[in-house]
One Martini backbone bead per residue (centre of mass of N, CA, C, O) as a GRO file, in nm:
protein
  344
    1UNK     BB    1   7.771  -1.306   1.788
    2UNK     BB    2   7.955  -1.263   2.083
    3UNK     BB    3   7.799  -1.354   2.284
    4UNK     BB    4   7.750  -1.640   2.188
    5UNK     BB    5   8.050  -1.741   2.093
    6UNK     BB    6   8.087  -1.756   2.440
    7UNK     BB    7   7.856  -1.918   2.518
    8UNK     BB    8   7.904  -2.163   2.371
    9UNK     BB    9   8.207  -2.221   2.473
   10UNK     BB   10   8.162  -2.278   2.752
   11UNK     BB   11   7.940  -2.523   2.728
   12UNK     BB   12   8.176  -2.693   2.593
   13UNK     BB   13   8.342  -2.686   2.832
   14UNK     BB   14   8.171  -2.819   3.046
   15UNK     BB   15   8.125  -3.043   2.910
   16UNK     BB   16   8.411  -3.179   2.855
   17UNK     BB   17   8.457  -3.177   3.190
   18UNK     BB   18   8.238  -3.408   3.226
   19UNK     BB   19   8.314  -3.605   3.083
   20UNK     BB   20   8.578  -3.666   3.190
   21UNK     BB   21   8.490  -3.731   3.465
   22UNK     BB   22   8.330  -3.984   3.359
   23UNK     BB   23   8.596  -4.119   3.315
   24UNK     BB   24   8.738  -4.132   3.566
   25UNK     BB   25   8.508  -4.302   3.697
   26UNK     BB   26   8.499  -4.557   3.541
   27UNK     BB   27   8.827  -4.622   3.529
   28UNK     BB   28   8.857  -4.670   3.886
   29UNK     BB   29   8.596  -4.704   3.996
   30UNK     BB   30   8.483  -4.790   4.313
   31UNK     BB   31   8.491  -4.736   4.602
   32UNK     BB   32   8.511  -4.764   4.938
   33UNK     BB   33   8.264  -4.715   5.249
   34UNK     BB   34   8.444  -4.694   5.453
   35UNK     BB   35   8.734  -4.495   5.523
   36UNK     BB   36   8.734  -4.323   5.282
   37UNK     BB   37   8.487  -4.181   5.234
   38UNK     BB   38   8.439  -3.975   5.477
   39UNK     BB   39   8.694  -3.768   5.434
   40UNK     BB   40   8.650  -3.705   5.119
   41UNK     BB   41   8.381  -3.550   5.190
   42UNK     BB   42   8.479  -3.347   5.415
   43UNK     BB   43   8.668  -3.238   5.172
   44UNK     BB   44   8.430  -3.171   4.961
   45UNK     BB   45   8.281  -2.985   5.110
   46UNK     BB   46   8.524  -2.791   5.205
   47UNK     BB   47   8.570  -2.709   4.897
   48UNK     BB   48   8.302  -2.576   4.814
   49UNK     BB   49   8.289  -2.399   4.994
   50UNK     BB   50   8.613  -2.327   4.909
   51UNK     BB   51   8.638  -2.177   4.569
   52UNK     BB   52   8.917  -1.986   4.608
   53UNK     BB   53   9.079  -2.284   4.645
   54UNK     BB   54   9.307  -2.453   4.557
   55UNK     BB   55   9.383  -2.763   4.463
   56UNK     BB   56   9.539  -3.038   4.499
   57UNK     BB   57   9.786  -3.238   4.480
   58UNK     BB   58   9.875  -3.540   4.306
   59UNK     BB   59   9.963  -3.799   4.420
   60UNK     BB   60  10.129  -4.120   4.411
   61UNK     BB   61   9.958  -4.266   4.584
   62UNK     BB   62   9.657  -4.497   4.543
   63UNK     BB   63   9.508  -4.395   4.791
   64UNK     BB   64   9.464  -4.106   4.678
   65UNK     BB   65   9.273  -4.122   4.418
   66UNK     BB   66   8.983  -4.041   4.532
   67UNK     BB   67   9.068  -3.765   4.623
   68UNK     BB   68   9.122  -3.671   4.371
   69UNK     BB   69   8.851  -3.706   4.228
   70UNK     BB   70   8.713  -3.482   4.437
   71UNK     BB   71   8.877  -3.212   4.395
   72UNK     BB   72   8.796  -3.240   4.080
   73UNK     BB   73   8.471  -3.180   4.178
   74UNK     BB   74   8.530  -2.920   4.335
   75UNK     BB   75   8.651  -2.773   4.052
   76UNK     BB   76   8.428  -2.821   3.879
   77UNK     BB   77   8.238  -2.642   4.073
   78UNK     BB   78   8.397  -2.417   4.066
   79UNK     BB   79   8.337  -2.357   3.757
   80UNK     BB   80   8.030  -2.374   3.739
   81UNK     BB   81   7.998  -2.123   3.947
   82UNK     BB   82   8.155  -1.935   3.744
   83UNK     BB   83   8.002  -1.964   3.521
   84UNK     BB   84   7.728  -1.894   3.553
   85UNK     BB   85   7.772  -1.612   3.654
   86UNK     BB   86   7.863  -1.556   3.337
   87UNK     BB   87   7.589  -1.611   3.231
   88UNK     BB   88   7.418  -1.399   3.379
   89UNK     BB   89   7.601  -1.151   3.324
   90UNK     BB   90   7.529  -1.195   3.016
   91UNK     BB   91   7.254  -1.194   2.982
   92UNK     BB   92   7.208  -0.901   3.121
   93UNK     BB   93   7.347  -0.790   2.866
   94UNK     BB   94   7.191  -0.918   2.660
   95UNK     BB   95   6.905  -0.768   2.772
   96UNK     BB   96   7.011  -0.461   2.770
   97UNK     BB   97   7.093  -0.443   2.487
   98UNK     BB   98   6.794  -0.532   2.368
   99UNK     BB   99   6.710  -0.255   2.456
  100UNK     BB  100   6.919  -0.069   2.302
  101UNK     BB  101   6.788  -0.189   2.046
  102UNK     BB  102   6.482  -0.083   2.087
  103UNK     BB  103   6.558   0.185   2.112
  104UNK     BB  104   6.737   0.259   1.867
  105UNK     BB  105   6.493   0.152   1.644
  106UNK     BB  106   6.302   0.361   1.725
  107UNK     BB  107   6.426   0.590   1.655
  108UNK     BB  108   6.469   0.547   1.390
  109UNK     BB  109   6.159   0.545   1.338
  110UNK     BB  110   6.170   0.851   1.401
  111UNK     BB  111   6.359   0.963   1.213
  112UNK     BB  112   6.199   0.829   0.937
  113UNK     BB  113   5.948   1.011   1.004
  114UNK     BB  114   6.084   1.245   0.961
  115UNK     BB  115   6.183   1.243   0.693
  116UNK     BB  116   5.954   1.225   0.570
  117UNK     BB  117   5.802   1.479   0.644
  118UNK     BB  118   6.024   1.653   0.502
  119UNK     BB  119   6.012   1.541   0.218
  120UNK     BB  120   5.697   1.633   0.213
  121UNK     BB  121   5.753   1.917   0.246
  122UNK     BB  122   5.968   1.958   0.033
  123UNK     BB  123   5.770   1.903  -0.189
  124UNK     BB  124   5.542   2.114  -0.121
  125UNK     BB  125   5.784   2.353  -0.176
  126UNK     BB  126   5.794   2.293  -0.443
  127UNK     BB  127   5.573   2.285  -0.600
  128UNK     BB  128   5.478   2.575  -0.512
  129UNK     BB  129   5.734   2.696  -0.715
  130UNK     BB  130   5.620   2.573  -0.959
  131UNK     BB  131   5.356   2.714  -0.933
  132UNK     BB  132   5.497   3.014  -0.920
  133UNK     BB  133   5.638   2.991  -1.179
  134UNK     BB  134   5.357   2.912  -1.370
  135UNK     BB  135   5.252   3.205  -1.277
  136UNK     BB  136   5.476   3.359  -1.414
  137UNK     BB  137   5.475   3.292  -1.699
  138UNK     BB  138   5.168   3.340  -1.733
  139UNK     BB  139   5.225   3.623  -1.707
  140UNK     BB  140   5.391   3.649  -1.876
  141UNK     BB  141   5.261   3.480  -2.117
  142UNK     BB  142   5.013   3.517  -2.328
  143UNK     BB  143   4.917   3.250  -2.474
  144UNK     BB  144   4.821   3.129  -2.170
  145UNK     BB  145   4.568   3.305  -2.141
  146UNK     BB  146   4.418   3.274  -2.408
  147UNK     BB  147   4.362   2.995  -2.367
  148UNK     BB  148   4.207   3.003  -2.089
  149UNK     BB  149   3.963   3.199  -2.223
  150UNK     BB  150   3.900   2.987  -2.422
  151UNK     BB  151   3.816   2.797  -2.225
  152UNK     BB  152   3.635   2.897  -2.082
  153UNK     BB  153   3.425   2.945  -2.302
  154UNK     BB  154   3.398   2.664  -2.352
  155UNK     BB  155   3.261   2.601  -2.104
  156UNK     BB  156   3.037   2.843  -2.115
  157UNK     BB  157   2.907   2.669  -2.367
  158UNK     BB  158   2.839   2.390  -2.235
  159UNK     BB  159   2.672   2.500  -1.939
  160UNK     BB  160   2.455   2.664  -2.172
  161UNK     BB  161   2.326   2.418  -2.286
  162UNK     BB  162   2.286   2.224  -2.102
  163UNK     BB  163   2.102   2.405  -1.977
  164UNK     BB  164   1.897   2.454  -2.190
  165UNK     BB  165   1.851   2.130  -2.221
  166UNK     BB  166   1.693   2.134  -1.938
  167UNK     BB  167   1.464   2.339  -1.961
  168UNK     BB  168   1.332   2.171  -2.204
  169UNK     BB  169   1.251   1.910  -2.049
  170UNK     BB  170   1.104   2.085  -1.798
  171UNK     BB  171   0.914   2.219  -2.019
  172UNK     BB  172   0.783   1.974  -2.115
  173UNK     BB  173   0.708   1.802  -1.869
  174UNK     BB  174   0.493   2.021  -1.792
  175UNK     BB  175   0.349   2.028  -2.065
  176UNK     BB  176   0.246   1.732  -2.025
  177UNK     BB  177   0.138   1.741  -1.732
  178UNK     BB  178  -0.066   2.019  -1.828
  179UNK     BB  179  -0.218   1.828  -2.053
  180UNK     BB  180  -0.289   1.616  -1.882
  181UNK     BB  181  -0.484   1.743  -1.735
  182UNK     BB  182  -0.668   1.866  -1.887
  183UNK     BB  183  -0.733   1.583  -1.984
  184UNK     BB  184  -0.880   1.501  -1.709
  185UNK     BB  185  -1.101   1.694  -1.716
  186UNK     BB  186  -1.222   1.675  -1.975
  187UNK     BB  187  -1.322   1.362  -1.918
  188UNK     BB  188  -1.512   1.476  -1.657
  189UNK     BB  189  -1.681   1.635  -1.766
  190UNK     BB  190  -1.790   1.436  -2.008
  191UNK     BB  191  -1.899   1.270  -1.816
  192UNK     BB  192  -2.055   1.485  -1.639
  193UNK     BB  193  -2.257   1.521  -1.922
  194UNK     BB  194  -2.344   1.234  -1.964
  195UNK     BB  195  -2.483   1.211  -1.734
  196UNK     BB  196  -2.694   1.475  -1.776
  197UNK     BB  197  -2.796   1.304  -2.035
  198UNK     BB  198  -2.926   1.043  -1.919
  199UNK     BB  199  -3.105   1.235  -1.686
  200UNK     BB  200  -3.260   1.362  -1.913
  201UNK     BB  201  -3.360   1.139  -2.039
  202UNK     BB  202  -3.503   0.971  -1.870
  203UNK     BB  203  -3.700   1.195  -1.760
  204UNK     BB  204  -3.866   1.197  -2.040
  205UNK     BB  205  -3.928   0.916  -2.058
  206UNK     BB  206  -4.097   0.996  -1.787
  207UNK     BB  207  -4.273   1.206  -1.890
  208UNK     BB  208  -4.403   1.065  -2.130
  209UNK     BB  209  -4.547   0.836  -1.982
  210UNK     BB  210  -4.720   1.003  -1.808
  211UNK     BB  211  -4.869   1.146  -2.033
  212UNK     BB  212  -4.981   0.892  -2.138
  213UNK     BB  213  -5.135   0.794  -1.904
  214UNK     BB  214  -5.270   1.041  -1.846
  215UNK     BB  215  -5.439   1.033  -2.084
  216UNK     BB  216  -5.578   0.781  -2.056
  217UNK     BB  217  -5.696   0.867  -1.773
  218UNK     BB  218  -5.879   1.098  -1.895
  219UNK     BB  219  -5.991   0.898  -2.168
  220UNK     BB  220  -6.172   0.737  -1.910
  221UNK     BB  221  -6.321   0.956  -1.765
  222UNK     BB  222  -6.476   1.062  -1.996
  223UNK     BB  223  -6.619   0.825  -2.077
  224UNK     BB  224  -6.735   0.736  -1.794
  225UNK     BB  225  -6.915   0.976  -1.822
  226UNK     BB  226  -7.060   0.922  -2.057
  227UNK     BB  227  -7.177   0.678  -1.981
  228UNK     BB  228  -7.300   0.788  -1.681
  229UNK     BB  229  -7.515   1.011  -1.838
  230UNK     BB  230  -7.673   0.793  -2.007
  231UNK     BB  231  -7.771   0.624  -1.785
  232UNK     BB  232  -7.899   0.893  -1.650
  233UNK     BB  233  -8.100   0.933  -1.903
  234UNK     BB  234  -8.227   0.690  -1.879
  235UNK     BB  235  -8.383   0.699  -1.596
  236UNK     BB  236  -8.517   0.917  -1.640
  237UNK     BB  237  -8.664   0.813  -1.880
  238UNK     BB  238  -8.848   0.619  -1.714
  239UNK     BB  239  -8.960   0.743  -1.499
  240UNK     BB  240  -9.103   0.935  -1.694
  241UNK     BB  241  -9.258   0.710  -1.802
  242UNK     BB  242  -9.391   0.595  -1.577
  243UNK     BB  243  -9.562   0.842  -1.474
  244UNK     BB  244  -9.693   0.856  -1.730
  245UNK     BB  245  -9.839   0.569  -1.686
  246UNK     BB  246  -9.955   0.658  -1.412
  247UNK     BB  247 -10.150   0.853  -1.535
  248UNK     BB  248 -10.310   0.723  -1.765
  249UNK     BB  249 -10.438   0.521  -1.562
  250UNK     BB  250 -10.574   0.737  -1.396
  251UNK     BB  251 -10.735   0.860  -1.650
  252UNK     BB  252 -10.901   0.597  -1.694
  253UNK     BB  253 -11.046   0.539  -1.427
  254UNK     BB  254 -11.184   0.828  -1.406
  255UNK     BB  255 -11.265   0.820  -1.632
  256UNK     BB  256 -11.491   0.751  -1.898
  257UNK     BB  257 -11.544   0.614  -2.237
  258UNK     BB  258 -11.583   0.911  -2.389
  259UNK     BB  259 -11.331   1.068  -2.268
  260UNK     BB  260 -11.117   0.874  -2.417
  261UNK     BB  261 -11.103   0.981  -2.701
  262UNK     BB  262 -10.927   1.235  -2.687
  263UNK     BB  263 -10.686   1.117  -2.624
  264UNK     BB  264 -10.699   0.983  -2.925
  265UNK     BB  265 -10.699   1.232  -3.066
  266UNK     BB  266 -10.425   1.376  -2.973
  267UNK     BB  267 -10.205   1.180  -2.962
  268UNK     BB  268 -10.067   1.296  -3.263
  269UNK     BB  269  -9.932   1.533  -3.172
  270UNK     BB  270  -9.743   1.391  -2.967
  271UNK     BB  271  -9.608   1.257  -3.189
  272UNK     BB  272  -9.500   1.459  -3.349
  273UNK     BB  273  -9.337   1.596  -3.181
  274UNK     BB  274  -9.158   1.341  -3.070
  275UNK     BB  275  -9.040   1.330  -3.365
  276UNK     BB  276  -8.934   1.596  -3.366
  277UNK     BB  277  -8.747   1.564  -3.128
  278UNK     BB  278  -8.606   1.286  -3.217
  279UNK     BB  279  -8.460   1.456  -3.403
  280UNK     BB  280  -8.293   1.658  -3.212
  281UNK     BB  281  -8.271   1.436  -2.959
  282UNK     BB  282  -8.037   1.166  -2.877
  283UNK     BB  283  -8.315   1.045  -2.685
  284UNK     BB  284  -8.523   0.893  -2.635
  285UNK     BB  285  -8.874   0.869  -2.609
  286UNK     BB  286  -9.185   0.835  -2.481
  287UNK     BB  287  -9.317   0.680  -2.730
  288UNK     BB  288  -9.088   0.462  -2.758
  289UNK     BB  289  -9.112   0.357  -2.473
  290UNK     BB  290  -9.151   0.058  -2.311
  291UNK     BB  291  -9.189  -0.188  -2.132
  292UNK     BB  292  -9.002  -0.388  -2.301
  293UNK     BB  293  -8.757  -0.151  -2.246
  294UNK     BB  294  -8.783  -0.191  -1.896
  295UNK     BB  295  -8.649  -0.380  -1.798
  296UNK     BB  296  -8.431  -0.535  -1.580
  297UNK     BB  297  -8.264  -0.721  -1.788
  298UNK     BB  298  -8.159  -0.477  -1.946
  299UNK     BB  299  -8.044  -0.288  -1.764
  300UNK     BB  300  -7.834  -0.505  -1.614
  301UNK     BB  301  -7.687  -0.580  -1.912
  302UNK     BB  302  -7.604  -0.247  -1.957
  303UNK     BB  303  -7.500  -0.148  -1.705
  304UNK     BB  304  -7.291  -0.384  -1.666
  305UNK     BB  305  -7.100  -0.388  -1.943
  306UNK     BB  306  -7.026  -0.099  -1.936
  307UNK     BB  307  -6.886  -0.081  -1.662
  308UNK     BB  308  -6.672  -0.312  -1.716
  309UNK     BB  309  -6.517  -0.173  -1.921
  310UNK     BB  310  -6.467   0.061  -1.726
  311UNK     BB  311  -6.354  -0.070  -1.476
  312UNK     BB  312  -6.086  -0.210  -1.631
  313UNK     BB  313  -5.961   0.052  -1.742
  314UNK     BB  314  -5.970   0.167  -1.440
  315UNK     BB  315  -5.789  -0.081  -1.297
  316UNK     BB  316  -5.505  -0.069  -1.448
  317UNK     BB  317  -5.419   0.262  -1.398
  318UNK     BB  318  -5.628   0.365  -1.120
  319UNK     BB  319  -5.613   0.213  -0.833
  320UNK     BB  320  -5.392   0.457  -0.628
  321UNK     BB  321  -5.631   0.748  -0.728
  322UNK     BB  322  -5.944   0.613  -0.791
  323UNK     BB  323  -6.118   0.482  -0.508
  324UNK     BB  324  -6.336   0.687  -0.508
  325UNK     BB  325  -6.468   0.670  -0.781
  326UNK     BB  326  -6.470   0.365  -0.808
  327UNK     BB  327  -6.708   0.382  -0.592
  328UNK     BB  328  -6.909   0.531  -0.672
  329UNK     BB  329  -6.954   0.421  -0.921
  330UNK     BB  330  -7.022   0.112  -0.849
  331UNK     BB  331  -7.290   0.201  -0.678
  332UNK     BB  332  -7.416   0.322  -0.903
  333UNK     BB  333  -7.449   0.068  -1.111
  334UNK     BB  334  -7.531  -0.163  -0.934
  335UNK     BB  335  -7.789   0.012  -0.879
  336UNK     BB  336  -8.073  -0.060  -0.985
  337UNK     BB  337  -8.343   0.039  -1.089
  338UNK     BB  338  -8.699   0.155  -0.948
  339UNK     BB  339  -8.836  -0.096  -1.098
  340UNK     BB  340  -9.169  -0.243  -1.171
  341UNK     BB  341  -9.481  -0.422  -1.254
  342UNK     BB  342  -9.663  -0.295  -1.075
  343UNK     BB  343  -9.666  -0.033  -1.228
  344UNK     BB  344  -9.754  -0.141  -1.514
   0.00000   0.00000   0.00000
């Protein structure tokens, strides 16, 4: 830019007058600090403060080498403090521009977003009357209504069948699911049958067994009873036999020698009696019982035995519904009949 082009130039030309000074300064050495030095600085002072008074011209004498020296040094500083200020002044104005620079571009980028968007509008109201042109278009033009009714058909065929394989899946899937349930009743019934035949089953084998158990039980009490009647037969039959031979033993004793004749003509009518008896009732008579028949430890062979077996019978069975059965049984057996030899 120009103001660049500018400050360059003014930075080089102050380097130049620096330089040129440096060389003036080697160039003469040092002055000496005794009297001249003191009046060309209060000189050189003098000349700073006022910077708008032209330097003094240099002299032919050699002693005022120095004085001139010091001018030049004053001239040169007031062309840099008229530089600086024209430097800043320079600044100030290049940083005016940039700003005008940056106010500049901002404007233009709303310039150019201002123009996209009216682009922008332009392109869709191009748009909107391209499509109201081919809205015109296919009103004058039966052909292209015809397409899209066609079109149309053709969508409308195609939304129909989806629709339509649509309702048959979700209709197989319910059937599938209301026979999946069906089947899982049946297969509950059929457990809950399976349940109660076999609790039909068990139910019936334990009646079966009861059944048995009972019968069982019926024919040992049976028995049991039969044998205690037998018993109780032969007891009687006992007593009876007893009784009788202690009456015939008394009727020896009181009549004579002569009176025992007849009951010994008589006794064959009892015998035959007896015998006929013998024949009709299953129980032996008192003529074939003997003394030796009554013994006692007949009567408790016969009698141990047989309870033996009825109590073995009835104690598999029967230990905890006829315990009182049992007992009854066990006292009537137990006790041996009262006979004794002193009888006989």
């Amino acid at each position: 830019m120009n103001w660049d082009n500018q400050l360059s130039s003014i930075i080089s030309a102050a380097d130049g007058s620096v330089a040129k000074m440096r060389e003036r300064l080697t160039t003469h050495g040092r002055l000496s600090r005794e009297r001249e030095v003191f009046p060309m600085r209060e000189r050189s002072h003098a000349v700073g403060l006022e910077p708008g008074v032209p330097p003094l011209l240099p002299q032919a004498s050699p002693a005022l080498s120095g004085a001139v020296q010091w001018a030049d040094l004053a001239g040169l500083q007031a062309q840099l403090h008229s530089h600086s200020q024209t430097i800043e002044f320079l600044s100030k104005s290049l940083m005016s521009v940039e700003r005008e620079r940056n106010a500049q571009q901002r404007q233009i980028q709303t310039l150019q977003e201002m123009r996209r968007l009216e682009e922008k509008l332009d392109d869709r109201e191009r748009q909107r009357e391209r499509e109201r042109e081919r809205d015109r278009e296919g009103e004058k033009d039966p052909g292209v209504e015809r397409r899209l009714e066609q079109w149309k058909r053709e969508v409308g065929r195609e939304l129909s069948s989806l629709r339509g394989h649509i309702d048959r899946t979700t209709s197989l899937g319910n059937q599938e699911e209301f026979s999946s349930k069906l089947r899982r009743e049946e297969v509950e019934q059929l457990r809950r049958e399976v349940d109660l035949l076999k609790n039909k089953l068990t139910l019936e084998n334990l009646t079966d067994s009861y059944r048995t158990h009972s019968f069982e039980l019926a024919r040992m009490v049976s028995q049991y009873q039969h044998t205690q009647q037998e018993v109780r037969e032969l007891l009687t039959v006992s007593e009876l036999k007893d009784e009788v031979r202690g009456l015939i033993l008394r009727d020896r004793l009181s009549t004579p020698a002569e009176v025992l004749c007849k009951p010994v003509e008589t006794s064959p009518p009892r015998r035959v009696l007896s015998d006929s008896e013998d024949d009709f009732s299953p129980t032996p008579s008192l003529g074939e019982v003997s003394s030796d028949d009554l013994d006692g430890s007949w009567l408790g062979e016969s009698s141990g035995s047989d309870l033996s077996d009825a109590g073995s019978g009835l104690g598999s069975g029967l230990e905890s519904n006829h315990d009182d059965t049992g007992g009854e049984v066990g006292g009537g057996l137990d006790s041996p009949p009262d006979l004794s030899l002193s009888d006989l």
